[in-house]
mmCIF file of C-alpha atoms in Angstrom:
data_model
loop_
_atom_site.group_PDB
_atom_site.id
_atom_site.type_symbol
_atom_site.label_atom_id
_atom_site.label_comp_id
_atom_site.label_asym_id
_atom_site.label_seq_id
_atom_site.Cartn_x
_atom_site.Cartn_y
_atom_site.Cartn_z
ATOM 1 C CA MET A 1 86.685 127.370 96.776
ATOM 2 C CA PHE A 2 83.167 128.473 97.944
ATOM 3 C CA ALA A 3 81.176 126.241 99.630
ATOM 4 C CA ASN A 4 78.106 126.872 96.432
ATOM 5 C CA GLU A 5 80.173 127.965 93.918
ATOM 6 C CA ASN A 6 79.607 126.460 90.285
ATOM 7 C CA ILE A 7 82.024 126.931 87.866
ATOM 8 C CA THR A 8 79.478 127.255 84.915
ATOM 9 C CA SER A 9 77.876 130.433 87.082
ATOM 10 C CA PRO A 10 78.848 133.450 85.299
ATOM 11 C CA ARG A 11 80.849 136.148 87.874
ATOM 12 C CA VAL A 12 79.762 139.537 89.642
ATOM 13 C CA GLY A 13 81.624 141.371 87.397
ATOM 14 C CA GLU A 14 80.767 139.875 84.042
ATOM 15 C CA LEU A 15 76.995 140.062 85.045
ATOM 16 C CA TRP A 16 78.096 143.820 85.984
ATOM 17 C CA ASP A 17 79.507 144.477 82.498
ATOM 18 C CA ARG A 18 76.513 143.025 80.747
ATOM 19 C CA TYR A 19 73.413 143.762 82.635
ATOM 20 C CA ARG A 20 74.621 147.817 84.369
ATOM 21 C CA VAL A 21 72.178 149.219 81.329
ATOM 22 C CA VAL A 22 69.307 146.993 82.759
ATOM 23 C CA VAL A 23 70.080 148.358 86.477
ATOM 24 C CA PHE A 24 70.931 151.790 84.931
ATOM 25 C CA SER A 25 67.642 151.747 83.242
ATOM 26 C CA LYS A 26 65.489 151.720 86.428
ATOM 27 C CA ILE A 27 67.416 154.656 88.599
ATOM 28 C CA ALA A 28 67.823 158.301 88.173
ATOM 29 C CA PRO A 29 71.372 159.955 86.517
ATOM 30 C CA GLY A 30 72.594 160.908 90.092
ATOM 31 C CA THR A 31 72.142 157.775 91.113
ATOM 32 C CA GLN A 32 73.559 155.727 88.200
ATOM 33 C CA ARG A 33 77.105 158.142 89.006
ATOM 34 C CA ALA A 34 76.922 156.896 92.701
ATOM 35 C CA TYR A 35 76.462 153.617 92.149
ATOM 36 C CA SER A 36 79.446 153.865 89.516
ATOM 37 C CA TYR A 37 81.285 155.226 91.840
ATOM 38 C CA ALA A 38 80.488 152.791 94.514
ATOM 39 C CA TRP A 39 80.640 149.728 92.214
ATOM 40 C CA ARG A 40 84.546 150.787 91.265
ATOM 41 C CA LEU A 41 85.446 151.397 95.017
ATOM 42 C CA ARG A 42 83.729 149.005 97.015
ATOM 43 C CA VAL A 43 81.754 146.212 95.447
ATOM 44 C CA ALA A 44 84.288 145.184 92.445
ATOM 45 C CA PRO A 45 87.440 144.885 95.005
ATOM 46 C CA TRP A 46 85.367 142.544 96.854
ATOM 47 C CA PHE A 47 82.564 140.855 94.692
ATOM 48 C CA ALA A 48 83.766 141.058 91.046
ATOM 49 C CA GLU A 49 85.425 137.463 91.332
ATOM 50 C CA ARG A 50 83.283 135.991 92.967
ATOM 51 C CA PRO A 51 80.509 133.497 91.271
ATOM 52 C CA ILE A 52 76.600 135.206 91.606
ATOM 53 C CA ASN A 53 75.595 131.889 93.113
ATOM 54 C CA SER A 54 78.596 131.787 95.801
ATOM 55 C CA LEU A 55 77.291 135.127 97.336
ATOM 56 C CA THR A 56 75.056 134.422 100.822
ATOM 57 C CA THR A 57 73.741 137.641 103.137
ATOM 58 C CA LEU A 58 76.491 136.447 105.692
ATOM 59 C CA ASP A 59 79.260 137.532 102.825
ATOM 60 C CA VAL A 60 77.407 140.361 102.032
ATOM 61 C CA GLU A 61 77.061 141.728 105.545
ATOM 62 C CA GLU A 62 80.093 141.200 106.237
ATOM 63 C CA ALA A 63 81.567 142.908 102.941
ATOM 64 C CA PHE A 64 78.717 146.274 104.091
ATOM 65 C CA ALA A 65 80.427 146.317 107.716
ATOM 66 C CA SER A 66 84.590 146.073 106.264
ATOM 67 C CA TRP A 67 83.723 148.759 103.490
ATOM 68 C CA THR A 68 85.190 152.274 103.941
ATOM 69 C CA GLY A 69 83.505 155.422 103.915
ATOM 70 C CA SER A 70 80.396 156.926 105.472
ATOM 71 C CA GLU A 71 76.769 155.123 105.802
ATOM 72 C CA SER A 72 75.406 156.929 102.814
ATOM 73 C CA THR A 73 78.337 155.976 100.727
ATOM 74 C CA ARG A 74 78.524 152.098 101.521
ATOM 75 C CA ALA A 75 74.628 151.892 101.086
ATOM 76 C CA ASP A 76 75.293 153.182 97.159
ATOM 77 C CA ALA A 77 77.669 149.848 97.328
ATOM 78 C CA LEU A 78 74.868 148.046 98.729
ATOM 79 C CA GLY A 79 71.980 149.556 96.336
ATOM 80 C CA ALA A 80 74.664 148.463 93.530
ATOM 81 C CA LEU A 81 74.868 144.950 94.332
ATOM 82 C CA SER A 82 71.028 144.352 95.073
ATOM 83 C CA ALA A 83 70.537 145.977 92.243
ATOM 84 C CA LEU A 84 72.163 143.388 90.015
ATOM 85 C CA CYS A 85 71.503 140.563 92.082
ATOM 86 C CA ARG A 86 67.820 141.534 91.542
ATOM 87 C CA VAL A 87 68.548 141.044 87.969
ATOM 88 C CA ALA A 88 70.402 137.816 88.645
ATOM 89 C CA VAL A 89 66.876 136.710 90.555
ATOM 90 C CA LYS A 90 65.037 137.182 87.074
ATOM 91 C CA GLY A 91 67.554 135.917 85.088
ATOM 92 C CA GLY A 92 67.099 132.467 87.026
ATOM 93 C CA LEU A 93 70.992 132.613 88.119
ATOM 94 C CA ILE A 94 69.950 132.513 91.941
ATOM 95 C CA PRO A 95 67.290 131.496 93.946
ATOM 96 C CA SER A 96 66.898 134.864 96.007
ATOM 97 C CA ASN A 97 68.819 138.128 96.085
ATOM 98 C CA PRO A 98 71.845 137.947 99.106
ATOM 99 C CA CYS A 99 71.287 141.569 99.989
ATOM 100 C CA VAL A 100 68.145 141.632 101.572
ATOM 101 C CA GLY A 101 68.039 140.874 104.938
ATOM 102 C CA ILE A 102 71.196 142.257 105.884
ATOM 103 C CA ASP A 103 71.753 143.356 109.563
ATOM 104 C CA ARG A 104 72.649 146.887 109.383
ATOM 105 C CA ARG A 105 73.747 149.456 112.438
ATOM 106 C CA ARG A 106 70.870 151.267 113.455
ATOM 107 C CA GLY A 107 72.274 155.213 113.663
ATOM 108 C CA GLN A 108 70.217 158.182 115.531
ATOM 109 C CA ALA A 109 67.748 160.146 113.508
ATOM 110 C CA PRO A 110 69.041 162.534 111.510
ATOM 111 C CA ASP A 111 68.193 165.933 113.471
ATOM 112 C CA VAL A 112 67.293 167.583 110.169
ATOM 113 C CA ALA A 113 65.376 170.465 111.358
ATOM 114 C CA ALA A 114 68.455 171.534 113.102
ATOM 115 C CA ARG A 115 70.148 172.245 109.219
ATOM 116 C CA ALA A 116 67.271 174.613 108.764
ATOM 117 C CA LEU A 117 67.826 178.751 108.656
ATOM 118 C CA THR A 118 66.357 179.979 111.537
ATOM 119 C CA ILE A 119 64.545 183.722 110.587
ATOM 120 C CA PRO A 120 67.706 185.537 111.499
ATOM 121 C CA GLU A 121 70.036 182.720 109.168
ATOM 122 C CA TYR A 122 67.415 184.024 106.597
ATOM 123 C CA GLY A 123 68.076 187.392 106.721
ATOM 124 C CA ARG A 124 71.838 186.887 106.867
ATOM 125 C CA LEU A 125 71.241 184.697 103.789
ATOM 126 C CA LEU A 126 69.560 187.420 101.866
ATOM 127 C CA ASP A 127 72.117 190.027 103.015
ATOM 128 C CA VAL A 128 75.361 187.525 101.142
ATOM 129 C CA LEU A 129 73.262 187.294 97.864
ATOM 130 C CA PRO A 130 74.068 189.589 95.225
ATOM 131 C CA ALA A 131 71.517 192.555 94.825
ATOM 132 C CA SER A 132 69.393 191.077 92.322
ATOM 133 C CA GLY A 133 69.948 188.658 89.290
ATOM 134 C CA PRO A 134 70.021 185.090 88.495
ATOM 135 C CA TYR A 135 71.748 183.547 91.091
ATOM 136 C CA ARG A 136 69.821 185.643 93.874
ATOM 137 C CA ARG A 137 66.247 183.899 91.975
ATOM 138 C CA PHE A 138 67.305 180.850 92.284
ATOM 139 C CA VAL A 139 68.738 180.612 95.822
ATOM 140 C CA LEU A 140 65.172 182.567 96.856
ATOM 141 C CA ALA A 141 62.954 180.107 94.612
ATOM 142 C CA MET A 142 64.262 176.964 96.748
ATOM 143 C CA VAL A 143 64.101 178.258 100.308
ATOM 144 C CA PHE A 144 60.022 179.795 98.698
ATOM 145 C CA THR A 145 59.321 176.727 97.056
ATOM 146 C CA GLY A 146 61.240 173.732 99.116
ATOM 147 C CA CYS A 147 62.116 172.406 96.140
ATOM 148 C CA ARG A 148 65.654 170.405 95.425
ATOM 149 C CA LEU A 149 67.913 172.524 93.463
ATOM 150 C CA GLY A 150 67.531 170.118 90.481
ATOM 151 C CA GLU A 151 63.892 170.466 90.420
ATOM 152 C CA VAL A 152 64.632 174.339 90.365
ATOM 153 C CA ALA A 153 66.377 174.103 87.580
ATOM 154 C CA GLY A 154 63.820 172.019 85.635
ATOM 155 C CA LEU A 155 60.754 174.384 86.210
ATOM 156 C CA ARG A 156 59.559 175.625 83.301
ATOM 157 C CA VAL A 157 57.807 178.816 82.401
ATOM 158 C CA GLY A 158 54.445 177.151 81.626
ATOM 159 C CA ASP A 159 54.868 175.241 84.733
ATOM 160 C CA VAL A 160 52.983 178.504 86.616
ATOM 161 C CA ASP A 161 49.754 178.715 87.564
ATOM 162 C CA TRP A 162 48.721 182.153 87.987
ATOM 163 C CA ALA A 163 45.416 181.419 88.522
ATOM 164 C CA GLU A 164 45.788 178.753 91.230
ATOM 165 C CA ARG A 165 49.127 180.619 92.560
ATOM 166 C CA THR A 166 50.539 177.041 92.740
ATOM 167 C CA ILE A 167 53.733 175.983 90.560
ATOM 168 C CA LYS A 168 53.575 172.367 89.081
ATOM 169 C CA VAL A 169 56.961 170.165 90.111
ATOM 170 C CA SER A 170 57.325 167.019 87.297
ATOM 171 C CA ARG A 171 61.150 167.045 86.510
ATOM 172 C CA THR A 172 64.662 167.448 87.525
ATOM 173 C CA ALA A 173 67.838 168.511 86.121
ATOM 174 C CA SER A 174 70.552 166.187 87.570
ATOM 175 C CA PRO A 175 73.922 165.123 86.078
ATOM 176 C CA GLU A 176 73.775 161.663 84.097
ATOM 177 C CA PHE A 177 77.366 159.286 84.633
ATOM 178 C CA GLN A 178 79.401 161.937 82.017
ATOM 179 C CA GLY A 179 79.009 165.033 84.401
ATOM 180 C CA GLU A 180 76.782 166.446 82.188
ATOM 181 C CA LEU A 181 73.001 167.915 83.244
ATOM 182 C CA VAL A 182 69.736 165.894 81.750
ATOM 183 C CA VAL A 183 66.395 166.541 82.223
ATOM 184 C CA GLY A 184 64.383 163.473 84.080
ATOM 185 C CA PRO A 185 61.568 162.639 86.639
ATOM 186 C CA THR A 186 61.291 164.141 89.757
ATOM 187 C CA LYS A 187 62.868 162.056 92.740
ATOM 188 C CA GLY A 188 59.715 160.068 93.285
ATOM 189 C CA ARG A 189 58.848 159.944 90.117
ATOM 190 C CA ARG A 190 55.366 161.657 90.719
ATOM 191 C CA ARG A 191 54.235 165.493 89.781
ATOM 192 C CA ARG A 192 53.692 167.566 92.709
ATOM 193 C CA SER A 193 52.070 171.195 93.584
ATOM 194 C CA VAL A 194 54.053 173.930 95.259
ATOM 195 C CA PRO A 195 52.452 177.503 96.303
ATOM 196 C CA VAL A 196 53.506 180.913 94.879
ATOM 197 C CA VAL A 197 53.948 182.735 97.924
ATOM 198 C CA ASP A 198 53.887 186.786 97.655
ATOM 199 C CA ASP A 199 57.458 187.105 97.773
ATOM 200 C CA LEU A 200 58.008 184.710 95.141
ATOM 201 C CA VAL A 201 56.055 186.598 92.838
ATOM 202 C CA PRO A 202 58.153 189.526 91.493
ATOM 203 C CA ILE A 203 61.080 186.793 91.143
ATOM 204 C CA LEU A 204 58.690 184.778 88.821
ATOM 205 C CA ARG A 205 57.913 188.207 87.053
ATOM 206 C CA GLU A 206 61.621 188.659 86.433
ATOM 207 C CA ALA A 207 62.778 184.933 85.474
ATOM 208 C CA SER A 208 59.957 184.363 83.025
ATOM 209 C CA GLU A 209 60.905 188.188 81.159
ATOM 210 C CA GLY A 210 61.150 187.756 77.360
ATOM 211 C CA LYS A 211 60.816 184.181 77.256
ATOM 212 C CA GLY A 212 58.236 181.358 75.910
ATOM 213 C CA GLU A 213 56.088 178.670 77.961
ATOM 214 C CA HIS A 214 58.437 176.260 77.093
ATOM 215 C CA ASP A 215 61.706 177.847 77.903
ATOM 216 C CA TYR A 216 63.092 177.148 81.423
ATOM 217 C CA LEU A 217 62.485 179.650 84.568
ATOM 218 C CA PHE A 218 65.777 179.845 86.313
ATOM 219 C CA THR A 219 68.720 179.768 83.845
ATOM 220 C CA GLY A 220 72.038 181.280 84.200
ATOM 221 C CA PRO A 221 73.324 184.535 82.545
ATOM 222 C CA ARG A 222 74.098 182.826 79.265
ATOM 223 C CA GLY A 223 70.663 180.874 79.423
ATOM 224 C CA GLY A 224 72.274 177.568 80.489
ATOM 225 C CA PHE A 225 71.380 175.528 83.602
ATOM 226 C CA ILE A 226 72.286 176.166 87.047
ATOM 227 C CA SER A 227 74.034 173.340 89.084
ATOM 228 C CA SER A 228 75.402 173.002 92.660
ATOM 229 C CA LYS A 229 78.530 173.633 91.263
ATOM 230 C CA ASN A 230 78.255 176.805 89.113
ATOM 231 C CA LEU A 231 76.239 178.271 91.284
ATOM 232 C CA SER A 232 78.535 178.092 94.440
ATOM 233 C CA ARG A 233 81.256 179.066 92.183
ATOM 234 C CA ALA A 234 79.088 182.675 91.042
ATOM 235 C CA LEU A 235 77.793 183.089 94.701
ATOM 236 C CA GLY A 236 81.936 181.878 96.397
ATOM 237 C CA TRP A 237 79.846 179.939 98.550
ATOM 238 C CA HIS A 238 82.045 178.164 100.207
ATOM 239 C CA SER A 239 83.960 181.467 101.716
ATOM 240 C CA ILE A 240 80.324 183.036 102.662
ATOM 241 C CA ARG A 241 78.232 180.138 103.983
ATOM 242 C CA ASP A 242 79.885 180.103 107.187
ATOM 243 C CA ARG A 243 78.523 184.199 107.387
ATOM 244 C CA VAL A 244 74.963 182.665 107.373
ATOM 245 C CA LYS A 245 74.892 179.622 110.081
ATOM 246 C CA THR A 246 77.728 177.360 111.346
ATOM 247 C CA PHE A 247 77.361 173.824 112.759
ATOM 248 C CA GLY A 248 79.320 171.914 115.389
ATOM 249 C CA PRO A 249 82.950 170.073 115.227
ATOM 250 C CA GLY A 250 82.216 167.088 112.869
ATOM 251 C CA GLU A 251 79.057 168.611 111.313
ATOM 252 C CA PRO A 252 79.495 169.465 107.359
ATOM 253 C CA ALA A 253 79.148 172.885 106.543
ATOM 254 C CA LEU A 254 75.722 174.699 105.446
ATOM 255 C CA HIS A 255 74.257 173.037 101.708
ATOM 256 C CA TRP A 256 72.388 173.939 99.550
ATOM 257 C CA HIS A 257 70.029 171.456 100.254
ATOM 258 C CA ASP A 258 69.389 172.944 103.664
ATOM 259 C CA LEU A 259 67.106 175.085 102.326
ATOM 260 C CA ARG A 260 64.859 172.673 101.210
ATOM 261 C CA HIS A 261 64.958 171.680 105.008
ATOM 262 C CA THR A 262 64.428 175.278 106.075
ATOM 263 C CA ALA A 263 61.246 175.549 104.205
ATOM 264 C CA ALA A 264 60.158 172.311 105.613
ATOM 265 C CA VAL A 265 60.427 174.073 108.449
ATOM 266 C CA PHE A 266 59.215 177.801 107.801
ATOM 267 C CA LEU A 267 55.996 175.488 106.298
ATOM 268 C CA PHE A 268 55.291 174.065 109.260
ATOM 269 C CA GLU A 269 56.022 176.898 111.445
ATOM 270 C CA ALA A 270 53.415 178.912 109.362
ATOM 271 C CA GLY A 271 50.883 176.700 110.857
ATOM 272 C CA LEU A 272 50.452 173.706 108.037
ATOM 273 C CA PRO A 273 49.060 170.445 108.955
ATOM 274 C CA ALA A 274 51.999 167.384 108.615
ATOM 275 C CA PRO A 275 50.320 166.141 104.988
ATOM 276 C CA ASP A 276 50.132 169.646 103.440
ATOM 277 C CA VAL A 277 53.561 169.525 103.963
ATOM 278 C CA GLN A 278 54.022 166.254 102.897
ATOM 279 C CA ALA A 279 52.117 166.929 99.678
ATOM 280 C CA ILE A 280 54.331 169.959 98.759
ATOM 281 C CA LEU A 281 57.755 168.433 99.282
ATOM 282 C CA GLY A 282 56.870 165.389 98.053
ATOM 283 C CA HIS A 283 57.854 163.108 100.803
ATOM 284 C CA SER A 284 57.033 159.512 99.872
ATOM 285 C CA SER A 285 56.349 159.211 103.738
ATOM 286 C CA LEU A 286 54.719 161.092 106.466
ATOM 287 C CA LEU A 287 57.094 159.679 109.030
ATOM 288 C CA VAL A 288 59.630 162.169 106.742
ATOM 289 C CA THR A 289 57.783 164.756 107.041
ATOM 290 C CA GLN A 290 57.467 164.606 111.127
ATOM 291 C CA LEU A 291 61.066 165.046 111.045
ATOM 292 C CA TYR A 292 60.642 168.575 110.737
ATOM 293 C CA ALA A 293 57.788 169.471 112.859
ATOM 294 C CA ASP A 294 60.511 169.396 115.730
ATOM 295 C CA THR A 295 57.618 168.195 118.079
ATOM 296 C CA ARG A 296 60.270 167.063 121.067
ATOM 297 C CA ARG A 297 61.551 170.317 121.153
ATOM 298 C CA LEU A 298 58.476 171.861 121.788
ATOM 299 C CA ALA A 299 57.130 169.194 124.499
ATOM 300 C CA ALA A 300 59.689 169.861 126.128
ATOM 301 C CA GLN A 301 59.110 173.725 126.063
ATOM 302 C CA ARG A 302 55.254 173.457 126.708
ATOM 303 C CA ALA A 303 57.039 171.066 129.850
ATOM 304 C CA VAL A 304 58.650 174.126 131.329
ATOM 305 C CA PRO A 305 55.689 175.971 133.168
ATOM 306 C CA ALA A 306 53.876 172.652 134.107
ATOM 307 C CA LEU A 307 56.500 170.563 135.505
ATOM 308 C CA SER A 308 57.756 174.089 137.019
ATOM 309 C CA ARG A 309 54.280 174.716 138.871
ATOM 310 C CA PHE A 310 54.136 171.253 139.673
ATOM 311 C CA LEU A 311 57.482 170.746 141.575
ATOM 312 C CA GLY A 312 57.102 173.792 143.051
ATOM 313 C CA SER A 313 54.139 172.803 144.850
ATOM 314 C CA GLN A 314 55.609 169.867 146.130
ATOM 315 C CA SER A 315 58.660 170.992 147.678
ATOM 316 C CA ARG A 316 60.625 173.972 148.714
ATOM 317 C CA GLY A 317 63.913 171.769 148.020
ATOM 318 C CA GLN A 318 67.281 174.320 147.761
ATOM 319 C CA LEU A 319 64.861 176.966 146.586
ATOM 320 C CA GLY A 320 63.700 176.950 150.212
ATOM 321 C CA GLY A 321 66.756 176.719 152.460
ATOM 322 C CA GLY A 322 67.954 173.278 152.166
ATOM 323 C CA GLU A 323 65.748 170.549 153.256
ATOM 324 C CA SER A 324 67.422 167.496 153.961
ATOM 325 C CA ALA A 325 65.987 163.857 153.505
ATOM 326 C CA ALA A 326 66.407 163.172 156.807
ATOM 327 C CA SER A 327 64.460 166.061 157.883
ATOM 328 C CA SER A 328 61.639 165.340 155.393
ATOM 329 C CA ALA A 329 59.376 163.150 156.934
ATOM 330 C CA SER A 330 57.058 162.787 153.435
ATOM 331 C CA GLY A 331 58.007 165.942 150.947
ATOM 332 C CA LEU A 332 59.520 165.187 147.663
ATOM 333 C CA VAL A 333 63.157 165.462 147.434
ATOM 334 C CA ILE A 334 64.699 167.427 144.784
#
């Protein structure tokens, strides 16, 4: 028996079966799939038979530390359990959410800018893509707009404002629980506008040819949605992506989402200020946007001539014939 166990308190698994529809009503289809998978593999084996009012923050922290898988998959499990506990709080079954306040290991901030393509790598991407057609248009639309793959799939002809040279982004096509693509709001649930650069103009013209205002822009050869799976299959992506960019041991291979990272870096390299980049990408936080600015690397580059001049003026060091510390009364020894 657990210290706080009450035989009248419903068990965690029972609450999930009853209120899963409530949990899912507040999250996107893709998150629904992730939560369902996490629940089945991690949360249910650990907590399904526990009375909801017996859970403590330490219990949840122990589970999170014990679950296998990547940080993101374990975070999905924690998110699913936390969402259910919020429902339980609203129902008066527990006084507070035990998932709040757990201590998690602080990892190194991801180097998302390193995932982006350089200009030469972007050139190699152009070389491996088909010379024309819907799949080439779709991939280049991701690079030029910085939109997520599902957001490109959800664009309609009428979203393009030719007078302002912008595209309104307000929806995304993502896989639902059964795997079929459904159209819903964007990840941030906010509309935004992205620029129509010159290279994107002919792509938009081709994509909209023969279509009405409410038709989807970037459809497949048969008029259906393009997803990450059928895009990869059509292009043989897993066999050609290493010809575009490779990463070190243990790092995942080039992913479609890296094209969004590429667009972010290109926006900064083009000279746009961080708030503009944030608005175009739809980031909720400027801190996320600034990860792409690569200010630390640029600071190190700027330091090379300045620090070299300073150190060179202070000591000849090894370059001057090898002065030793014993023979230098006051000079700086490198």
